[in-house]
Tab-separated table of C-alpha atoms in Angstrom:
chain	number	residue	atom	x	y	z
A	2	HIS	CA	-49.486	38.285	-27.798
A	3	THR	CA	-47.576	41.077	-29.530
A	4	LEU	CA	-45.580	42.720	-26.768
A	5	ARG	CA	-41.890	42.008	-26.299
A	6	ILE	CA	-39.335	43.726	-24.115
A	7	LEU	CA	-35.821	44.616	-25.229
A	8	GLY	CA	-33.133	45.521	-22.719
A	9	ARG	CA	-29.458	45.821	-23.645
A	10	CYS	CA	-29.012	45.873	-27.416
A	11	ALA	CA	-25.574	44.862	-28.642
A	12	PRO	CA	-24.416	47.066	-31.534
A	13	SER	CA	-23.529	45.441	-34.848
A	14	PRO	CA	-20.780	46.608	-37.208
A	15	GLY	CA	-22.283	49.192	-39.521
A	16	GLY	CA	-25.529	49.191	-37.565
A	17	GLY	CA	-27.700	46.082	-37.365
A	18	PRO	CA	-31.489	45.725	-37.207
A	19	LEU	CA	-31.663	46.587	-33.502
A	20	GLU	CA	-29.806	49.839	-34.041
A	21	ARG	CA	-32.130	50.756	-36.900
A	22	ILE	CA	-35.161	50.011	-34.735
A	23	LEU	CA	-33.774	52.169	-31.925
A	24	GLY	CA	-33.410	55.090	-34.306
A	25	SER	CA	-36.743	54.609	-36.079
A	26	GLY	CA	-39.109	56.119	-33.517
A	27	ARG	CA	-41.054	52.821	-33.452
A	28	VAL	CA	-39.920	51.878	-29.960
A	29	GLY	CA	-40.590	53.031	-26.427
A	30	ALA	CA	-37.439	53.788	-24.494
A	31	TYR	CA	-37.817	54.147	-20.768
A	32	ARG	CA	-35.229	56.122	-18.871
A	33	ARG	CA	-36.857	55.667	-15.459
A	34	MET	CA	-38.665	52.823	-13.721
A	35	GLN	CA	-41.288	53.269	-11.029
A	36	VAL	CA	-42.415	50.334	-8.894
A	37	TRP	CA	-44.959	50.667	-6.129
A	38	ASP	CA	-47.048	48.555	-3.785
A	39	GLY	CA	-50.788	48.340	-4.339
A	40	GLU	CA	-51.521	47.936	-0.622
A	41	GLY	CA	-48.785	49.850	1.157
A	42	PRO	CA	-46.562	52.947	1.088
A	43	GLY	CA	-43.660	51.297	-0.722
A	44	CYS	CA	-42.488	53.096	-3.857
A	45	LEU	CA	-39.155	52.987	-5.650
A	46	SER	CA	-38.174	55.133	-8.620
A	47	PHE	CA	-34.788	54.998	-10.322
A	48	CYS	CA	-33.278	55.955	-13.667
A	49	ALA	CA	-30.405	55.007	-15.944
A	50	ASP	CA	-28.100	57.414	-14.102
A	51	ASP	CA	-28.411	55.196	-11.009
A	52	LEU	CA	-26.716	52.315	-12.822
A	53	PRO	CA	-22.959	51.669	-13.059
A	54	PRO	CA	-21.058	53.524	-15.811
A	55	PRO	CA	-22.408	52.652	-19.282
A	56	ARG	CA	-20.971	49.808	-21.326
A	57	SER	CA	-20.517	49.790	-25.075
A	58	ASP	CA	-23.562	47.528	-25.502
A	59	ASP	CA	-26.002	49.601	-23.422
A	60	ALA	CA	-29.171	50.720	-25.175
A	61	THR	CA	-29.064	54.394	-26.100
A	62	ILE	CA	-31.774	56.559	-27.607
A	63	ALA	CA	-31.658	60.114	-28.912
A	64	GLY	CA	-31.331	62.199	-25.788
A	65	GLY	CA	-29.299	59.809	-23.675
A	66	ARG	CA	-29.012	56.440	-22.043
A	67	ALA	CA	-32.065	54.234	-21.522
A	68	LEU	CA	-32.845	51.677	-18.840
A	69	GLY	CA	-34.545	49.542	-21.466
A	70	VAL	CA	-36.599	49.506	-24.637
A	71	CYS	CA	-40.069	48.141	-25.407
A	72	VAL	CA	-40.969	47.136	-28.938
A	73	GLU	CA	-43.948	45.481	-30.582
A	74	GLU	CA	-43.256	42.027	-31.951
A	75	GLY	CA	-44.222	42.929	-35.519
A	76	VAL	CA	-41.697	45.771	-35.617
A	77	LEU	CA	-38.876	43.539	-34.392
A	78	VAL	CA	-39.715	40.591	-36.652
A	79	GLY	CA	-40.083	42.878	-39.687
A	80	ALA	CA	-36.674	44.432	-39.062
A	81	LEU	CA	-35.052	41.013	-38.753
A	82	TRP	CA	-36.595	39.827	-42.029
A	83	ASP	CA	-35.368	43.025	-43.713
A	84	GLU	CA	-31.869	42.336	-42.388
A	85	LEU	CA	-31.881	38.753	-43.648
A	86	GLY	CA	-33.049	39.956	-47.061
A	87	GLN	CA	-29.825	41.942	-47.467
A	88	TYR	CA	-27.635	38.826	-47.481
A	89	ASP	CA	-26.440	37.268	-50.725
A	90	THR	CA	-28.859	34.551	-51.785
A	91	ALA	CA	-25.865	32.318	-52.454
A	92	ASP	CA	-25.160	32.351	-48.702
A	93	VAL	CA	-28.632	32.526	-47.171
A	94	THR	CA	-31.866	30.898	-48.312
A	95	LEU	CA	-35.069	32.278	-46.783
A	96	ARG	CA	-38.188	30.137	-46.500
A	97	GLY	CA	-41.371	31.726	-45.172
A	98	SER	CA	-44.691	30.160	-44.120
A	99	CYS	CA	-42.968	26.902	-43.198
A	100	ARG	CA	-43.286	24.479	-40.332
A	101	VAL	CA	-41.065	21.593	-39.314
A	102	VAL	CA	-42.876	18.264	-39.594
A	103	ALA	CA	-40.028	15.799	-39.073
A	104	VAL	CA	-36.445	15.754	-37.812
A	105	ASP	CA	-34.202	12.729	-38.368
A	106	ARG	CA	-30.685	11.918	-37.225
A	107	PRO	CA	-29.427	9.142	-39.540
A	108	VAL	CA	-27.597	6.473	-37.580
A	109	ASP	CA	-25.453	5.565	-40.587
A	110	ASP	CA	-24.405	9.189	-41.214
A	111	PRO	CA	-24.041	11.233	-38.007
A	112	SER	CA	-22.501	14.172	-39.888
A	113	HIS	CA	-25.845	15.897	-40.435
A	114	VAL	CA	-29.470	16.257	-39.371
A	115	SER	CA	-32.346	15.879	-41.842
A	116	VAL	CA	-35.277	18.272	-41.496
A	117	THR	CA	-38.579	17.935	-43.355
A	118	VAL	CA	-40.526	21.184	-43.704
A	119	SER	CA	-44.023	21.825	-44.992
A	120	SER	CA	-44.500	25.033	-47.007
A	121	GLU	CA	-47.627	26.856	-48.118
A	122	ASN	CA	-47.694	27.669	-51.849
A	123	ALA	CA	-49.200	30.741	-53.489
A	124	ASP	CA	-52.269	28.771	-54.613
A	125	GLY	CA	-52.983	27.603	-51.080
A	126	SER	CA	-51.614	24.104	-51.513
A	127	THR	CA	-48.785	22.690	-49.437
A	128	SER	CA	-45.572	20.964	-50.366
A	129	THR	CA	-42.793	19.336	-48.390
A	130	SER	CA	-39.056	19.437	-48.813
A	131	ARG	CA	-36.128	17.834	-47.053
A	132	LEU	CA	-33.113	19.771	-45.835
A	133	ARG	CA	-29.712	18.631	-44.536
A	134	THR	CA	-27.753	20.597	-41.963
A	135	SER	CA	-24.674	20.186	-39.809
A	136	LEU	CA	-26.315	22.149	-36.989
A	137	LEU	CA	-30.024	22.659	-36.334
A	138	VAL	CA	-30.856	25.607	-34.060
A	139	ALA	CA	-34.328	25.324	-32.557
A	140	ALA	CA	-35.661	28.823	-31.902
A	141	ASP	CA	-39.311	27.847	-32.263
A	142	GLY	CA	-40.746	28.881	-28.910
A	143	GLY	CA	-41.873	27.343	-25.657
A	144	ARG	CA	-43.860	24.651	-27.483
A	145	SER	CA	-40.878	23.790	-29.656
A	146	ALA	CA	-41.807	21.389	-32.447
A	147	VAL	CA	-38.148	20.439	-32.904
A	148	ARG	CA	-37.736	19.536	-29.245
A	149	SER	CA	-40.943	17.499	-29.346
A	150	LEU	CA	-40.134	15.683	-32.603
A	151	LEU	CA	-36.741	14.611	-31.247
A	152	ASP	CA	-38.252	13.442	-27.935
A	153	MET	CA	-35.769	15.595	-26.035
A	154	PRO	CA	-36.317	15.446	-22.253
A	155	PRO	CA	-39.198	17.682	-21.122
A	156	SER	CA	-38.423	20.993	-19.473
A	157	GLU	CA	-38.287	21.298	-15.703
A	158	ALA	CA	-41.329	23.518	-15.175
A	159	HIS	CA	-42.888	25.545	-12.371
A	160	ASN	CA	-46.502	26.661	-12.827
A	161	TYR	CA	-47.120	30.049	-11.221
A	162	GLY	CA	-50.879	29.548	-11.238
A	163	ARG	CA	-51.200	32.953	-12.875
A	164	VAL	CA	-52.265	34.297	-16.254
A	165	ALA	CA	-50.774	37.288	-18.083
A	166	VAL	CA	-53.279	39.568	-19.810
A	167	VAL	CA	-51.585	41.758	-22.419
A	168	ALA	CA	-52.900	44.630	-24.504
A	169	SER	CA	-51.734	47.503	-26.671
A	170	VAL	CA	-53.335	50.790	-25.643
A	171	SER	CA	-53.428	54.446	-26.649
A	172	VAL	CA	-52.301	57.034	-24.103
A	173	ALA	CA	-52.964	60.746	-23.804
A	174	GLU	CA	-49.283	61.713	-23.932
A	175	GLY	CA	-45.851	60.259	-24.463
A	176	PHE	CA	-43.865	59.060	-21.468
A	177	GLU	CA	-40.454	57.612	-20.656
A	178	VAL	CA	-41.214	55.818	-17.391
A	179	ALA	CA	-41.924	52.097	-17.034
A	180	HIS	CA	-44.666	51.806	-14.401
A	181	GLN	CA	-45.247	48.613	-12.419
A	182	ARG	CA	-47.686	48.247	-9.535
A	183	PHE	CA	-47.793	45.128	-7.386
A	184	LEU	CA	-51.397	44.135	-6.678
A	185	PRO	CA	-51.688	41.334	-4.105
A	186	GLN	CA	-55.482	41.387	-4.358
A	187	THR	CA	-55.357	40.310	-8.031
A	188	GLY	CA	-52.378	37.965	-7.643
A	189	GLY	CA	-49.537	39.808	-9.355
A	190	PRO	CA	-48.106	43.005	-10.836
A	191	ALA	CA	-49.602	45.218	-13.550
A	192	ALA	CA	-47.231	47.126	-15.836
A	193	LEU	CA	-47.731	50.077	-18.188
A	194	LEU	CA	-44.839	50.336	-20.641
A	195	PRO	CA	-44.077	52.895	-23.384
A	196	LEU	CA	-44.150	51.434	-26.901
A	197	ARG	CA	-43.978	54.385	-29.301
A	198	PRO	CA	-45.437	57.913	-29.367
A	199	GLY	CA	-49.047	57.735	-28.211
A	200	ARG	CA	-48.945	53.977	-27.610
A	201	ALA	CA	-48.228	51.795	-24.585
A	202	GLY	CA	-48.264	48.135	-23.629
A	203	VAL	CA	-50.076	46.606	-20.661
A	204	VAL	CA	-48.938	43.368	-19.025
A	205	TRP	CA	-51.119	42.322	-16.076
A	206	SER	CA	-50.173	39.122	-14.234
A	207	CYS	CA	-53.083	37.877	-12.166
A	208	LEU	CA	-55.139	34.952	-10.908
A	209	PRO	CA	-56.992	33.002	-13.626
A	210	GLU	CA	-60.431	34.140	-12.445
A	211	TYR	CA	-59.356	37.791	-12.507
A	212	ALA	CA	-57.826	37.319	-15.955
A	213	GLU	CA	-61.204	36.106	-17.203
A	214	ARG	CA	-62.763	39.293	-15.889
A	215	LEU	CA	-60.129	41.446	-17.619
A	216	ARG	CA	-60.685	39.632	-20.915
A	217	SER	CA	-64.469	39.977	-20.767
A	218	LEU	CA	-64.748	43.650	-19.768
A	219	PRO	CA	-66.063	46.012	-22.463
A	220	ASP	CA	-63.325	48.276	-23.837
A	221	ALA	CA	-64.556	51.379	-22.014
A	222	GLU	CA	-64.670	49.585	-18.668
A	223	PHE	CA	-61.239	48.052	-19.239
A	224	VAL	CA	-59.783	51.500	-19.983
A	225	ALA	CA	-61.439	52.916	-16.835
A	226	LEU	CA	-60.021	50.060	-14.732
A	227	LEU	CA	-56.510	50.644	-16.102
A	228	ASN	CA	-56.672	54.353	-15.295
A	229	ASP	CA	-57.963	53.669	-11.798
A	230	THR	CA	-55.262	51.033	-11.213
A	231	PHE	CA	-52.284	53.043	-12.410
A	232	SER	CA	-53.369	56.440	-11.086
A	233	ARG	CA	-53.582	55.287	-7.469
A	234	PRO	CA	-50.430	56.351	-5.577
A	235	PRO	CA	-48.886	54.352	-2.724
A	236	ARG	CA	-51.025	54.294	0.395
A	237	ILE	CA	-49.885	56.605	3.169
A	238	ASP	CA	-52.824	56.031	5.519
A	239	LEU	CA	-51.724	52.668	6.881
A	240	PRO	CA	-52.054	52.351	10.663
A	241	SER	CA	-48.826	52.519	12.583
A	242	LEU	CA	-47.756	49.434	14.497
A	243	SER	CA	-47.747	51.528	17.664
A	244	ASP	CA	-51.441	52.314	17.086
A	245	VAL	CA	-52.594	48.700	17.026
A	246	VAL	CA	-50.565	47.014	19.787
A	247	PRO	CA	-51.648	47.019	23.469
A	248	PRO	CA	-50.709	50.202	25.394
A	249	PRO	CA	-47.849	48.623	27.383
A	250	LEU	CA	-46.063	47.773	24.118
A	251	ARG	CA	-46.645	51.018	22.206
A	252	PHE	CA	-43.387	52.718	23.156
A	253	ALA	CA	-41.363	49.671	22.126
A	254	ALA	CA	-43.343	49.383	18.862
A	255	HIS	CA	-42.788	53.064	18.085
A	256	GLU	CA	-39.035	52.827	18.657
A	257	THR	CA	-38.829	49.642	16.573
A	258	GLU	CA	-40.609	51.334	13.676
A	259	ARG	CA	-38.313	54.355	13.904
A	260	LEU	CA	-35.217	52.157	13.893
A	261	LEU	CA	-36.405	50.071	10.923
A	262	ARG	CA	-37.271	53.213	8.966
A	263	ALA	CA	-33.822	54.675	9.604
A	264	VAL	CA	-32.083	51.450	8.587
A	265	GLY	CA	-34.186	51.163	5.428
A	266	GLU	CA	-33.518	54.752	4.387
A	267	GLY	CA	-29.809	54.321	5.065
A	268	MET	CA	-29.651	51.188	2.918
A	269	ALA	CA	-31.463	52.984	0.114
A	270	LEU	CA	-29.125	55.961	0.231
A	271	ASN	CA	-26.099	53.684	0.169
A	272	SER	CA	-27.343	51.672	-2.816
A	273	LEU	CA	-28.895	54.391	-4.967
A	274	SER	CA	-27.601	57.661	-6.341
A	275	SER	CA	-29.104	61.023	-5.470
A	276	SER	CA	-31.433	60.826	-8.478
A	277	ALA	CA	-33.194	57.746	-7.103
A	278	LYS	CA	-36.245	58.266	-4.947
A	279	LEU	CA	-37.829	56.118	-2.282
A	280	GLY	CA	-41.269	56.271	-0.692
A	281	PRO	CA	-44.641	57.810	-1.648
A	282	ALA	CA	-43.067	61.184	-2.502
A	283	ALA	CA	-41.324	59.501	-5.449
A	284	PHE	CA	-44.615	58.690	-7.184
A	285	VAL	CA	-45.109	59.995	-10.736
A	286	ARG	CA	-48.623	59.608	-12.120
A	287	PRO	CA	-48.692	57.626	-15.406
A	288	PRO	CA	-50.408	59.077	-18.496
A	289	ALA	CA	-54.114	58.397	-18.964
A	290	VAL	CA	-55.132	55.453	-21.137
A	291	THR	CA	-57.619	56.575	-23.809
A	292	ALA	CA	-58.328	53.413	-25.846
A	293	VAL	CA	-57.465	49.714	-26.017
A	294	ASP	CA	-56.881	47.299	-28.874
A	295	ALA	CA	-57.597	43.573	-28.748
A	296	ARG	CA	-56.521	41.795	-25.582
A	297	ALA	CA	-54.775	38.423	-25.283
A	298	SER	CA	-53.682	36.169	-22.440
A	299	PHE	CA	-51.404	33.238	-21.714
A	300	PRO	CA	-50.631	31.107	-18.635
A	301	LEU	CA	-47.465	31.907	-16.721
A	302	SER	CA	-44.843	29.305	-15.987
A	303	GLN	CA	-41.118	28.981	-15.601
A	304	ALA	CA	-39.292	26.222	-17.426
A	305	GLN	CA	-35.794	25.175	-18.384
A	306	ALA	CA	-34.722	22.263	-20.568
A	307	PRO	CA	-32.427	19.774	-18.798
A	308	ALA	CA	-29.993	20.185	-21.715
A	309	TYR	CA	-29.763	22.865	-24.400
A	310	VAL	CA	-27.716	20.680	-26.748
A	311	ASP	CA	-28.416	17.197	-28.074
A	312	GLY	CA	-25.930	16.122	-30.724
A	313	ARG	CA	-26.319	18.471	-33.685
A	314	VAL	CA	-29.346	20.245	-32.237
A	315	ALA	CA	-29.149	23.363	-30.048
A	316	LEU	CA	-32.077	25.026	-28.287
A	317	VAL	CA	-32.236	28.814	-27.901
A	318	GLY	CA	-34.756	31.270	-26.472
A	319	ASP	CA	-38.138	30.012	-25.277
A	320	ALA	CA	-37.406	26.591	-26.775
A	321	ALA	CA	-34.787	26.269	-24.007
A	322	HIS	CA	-36.367	28.277	-21.195
A	323	THR	CA	-39.295	30.498	-20.212
A	324	VAL	CA	-39.616	33.062	-17.425
A	325	HIS	CA	-42.268	35.179	-15.731
A	326	PRO	CA	-42.630	38.523	-17.581
A	327	LEU	CA	-42.471	40.719	-14.459
A	328	ALA	CA	-38.793	41.557	-15.090
A	329	GLY	CA	-39.069	41.730	-18.898
A	330	GLN	CA	-36.144	39.354	-19.395
A	331	GLY	CA	-37.522	36.618	-21.668
A	332	LEU	CA	-36.342	38.056	-24.971
A	333	ASN	CA	-33.107	39.355	-23.463
A	334	LEU	CA	-32.219	35.843	-22.302
A	335	GLY	CA	-32.848	34.638	-25.849
A	336	PHE	CA	-30.497	37.294	-27.221
A	337	ALA	CA	-27.835	36.111	-24.770
A	338	ASP	CA	-28.349	32.515	-25.945
A	339	VAL	CA	-27.799	33.510	-29.570
A	340	ASP	CA	-24.720	35.569	-28.701
A	341	CYS	CA	-23.158	32.715	-26.722
A	342	LEU	CA	-24.005	30.066	-29.338
A	343	ALA	CA	-22.600	32.242	-32.130
A	344	ASP	CA	-19.325	32.594	-30.201
A	345	CYS	CA	-19.068	28.811	-29.793
A	346	VAL	CA	-19.837	28.090	-33.456
A	347	SER	CA	-17.394	30.788	-34.581
A	348	ALA	CA	-14.673	29.298	-32.383
A	349	ASN	CA	-15.259	25.871	-33.967
A	350	VAL	CA	-15.005	27.305	-37.491
A	351	GLN	CA	-11.883	29.333	-36.736
A	352	ALA	CA	-10.212	26.249	-35.265
A	353	GLY	CA	-11.021	24.239	-38.386
A	354	MET	CA	-13.293	21.914	-36.428
A	355	ASP	CA	-16.765	20.569	-37.097
A	356	ILE	CA	-19.254	23.436	-36.749
A	357	ALA	CA	-21.181	21.334	-34.213
A	358	ASP	CA	-18.180	20.014	-32.277
A	359	SER	CA	-19.686	18.778	-29.027
A	360	SER	CA	-17.142	20.240	-26.610
A	361	ARG	CA	-17.908	23.866	-27.424
A	362	LEU	CA	-21.645	23.341	-27.978
A	363	GLU	CA	-21.963	21.628	-24.614
A	364	ASP	CA	-20.065	24.539	-23.104
A	365	TYR	CA	-22.768	26.805	-24.540
A	366	GLY	CA	-25.428	24.705	-22.835
A	367	ARG	CA	-23.667	24.696	-19.465
A	368	ARG	CA	-22.981	28.439	-19.447
A	369	ARG	CA	-26.471	29.435	-20.490
A	370	ARG	CA	-28.239	27.056	-18.095
A	371	ILE	CA	-26.336	28.590	-15.180
A	372	ASP	CA	-27.084	32.181	-16.208
A	373	VAL	CA	-30.739	31.474	-16.960
A	374	GLY	CA	-31.129	29.570	-13.698
A	375	ILE	CA	-29.851	32.547	-11.705
A	376	THR	CA	-32.272	34.885	-13.477
A	377	GLN	CA	-35.181	32.494	-12.971
A	378	ALA	CA	-34.405	32.171	-9.262
A	379	GLY	CA	-34.330	35.949	-8.808
A	380	ILE	CA	-37.615	36.430	-10.658
A	381	ARG	CA	-39.284	33.702	-8.632
A	382	VAL	CA	-38.163	35.275	-5.353
A	383	ILE	CA	-39.672	38.615	-6.397
A	384	HIS	CA	-42.893	36.952	-7.533
A	385	ASP	CA	-43.290	34.880	-4.380
A	386	ALA	CA	-42.631	37.903	-2.176
A	387	PHE	CA	-45.533	39.846	-3.720
A	388	ASP	CA	-47.857	37.124	-4.999
A	389	GLY	CA	-50.791	38.130	-2.789
A	390	VAL	CA	-50.951	34.852	-0.840
A	391	ASP	CA	-50.526	36.863	2.344
A	392	ALA	CA	-52.904	39.784	1.872
A	393	GLY	CA	-51.421	41.555	4.876
A	394	ARG	CA	-47.909	41.759	3.463
A	395	VAL	CA	-46.855	45.294	2.516
A	396	TRP	CA	-43.517	46.982	2.011
């Protein structure tokens, strides 16, 4: 799939690739997020102004602060390749169209790791070469070849039993709101996210059988389904508890509902600023979808490697962990891995130590496993609360 979500983007001295992407007009910044229940009256809308005071590494777009940024994978990868191309070739060697076919850790020389890569030549043939490195960083995805070749312990995984259907679509007008509707009848949330002017991304997490239907629908019917799904506001016609209980209990049910409503509104007012909105009145209708490109899908699971570091090998990003996309945190967690690992490596170099000194690298693994574990737990709680197992659950 080609959709990735960026959240906080740490600035680089002189402006790095992320800063250039943010200023290029090839991204979709969202300043507000709207989340609503597909079967009940629950609706929450909040914006960047509802957050704590901005930090120096918050994402900003022309016109103000953003809650987050959505970017297509090709745009991000292209910008990173452009950035790497600016380095002196004496310091950085770039190899494209390569895959790792073997990784060896010589017993008689533990000072390096040997990596064999297969490269595609201009004439279509392939050739192999052997590289030596003091530190191998595996950033090769959830099905990491490096992790597999080294027989590192398998990740601790949880299968959600859901499939994500993703698509890039055209919309009638630009928008700066990330829309997410929880749909218990299909098994998960559907999100409509701004990508760039006139374009948006769809991420629909659902049961496998419903995913098959979404993949097989003709384009026109898929577009019609998206518009019907995202244009429906929160339901306000739900029966009151006092209308469905026996007459002797109606007064008590009515008073209980009134008390719960007052408590809920009070909690919302205490936790959100005046610009945040709660309830059906907060609903903002998303822009109409006018066309869809090719669709893709992938199974949803949560996984975390038992250890991120094994000798002179460090795992980062999806090679170390995967998460459900409902919070858009997968890529952000990878950025945090890279930032933390870079700090540890830099500390080793500045102290005149081996670049892969185990004490600091293992510290990287411990710190990141804790942070990722907390994020995974929070995402799983949200998913399980709205997974559609109990069709009568509304909020």
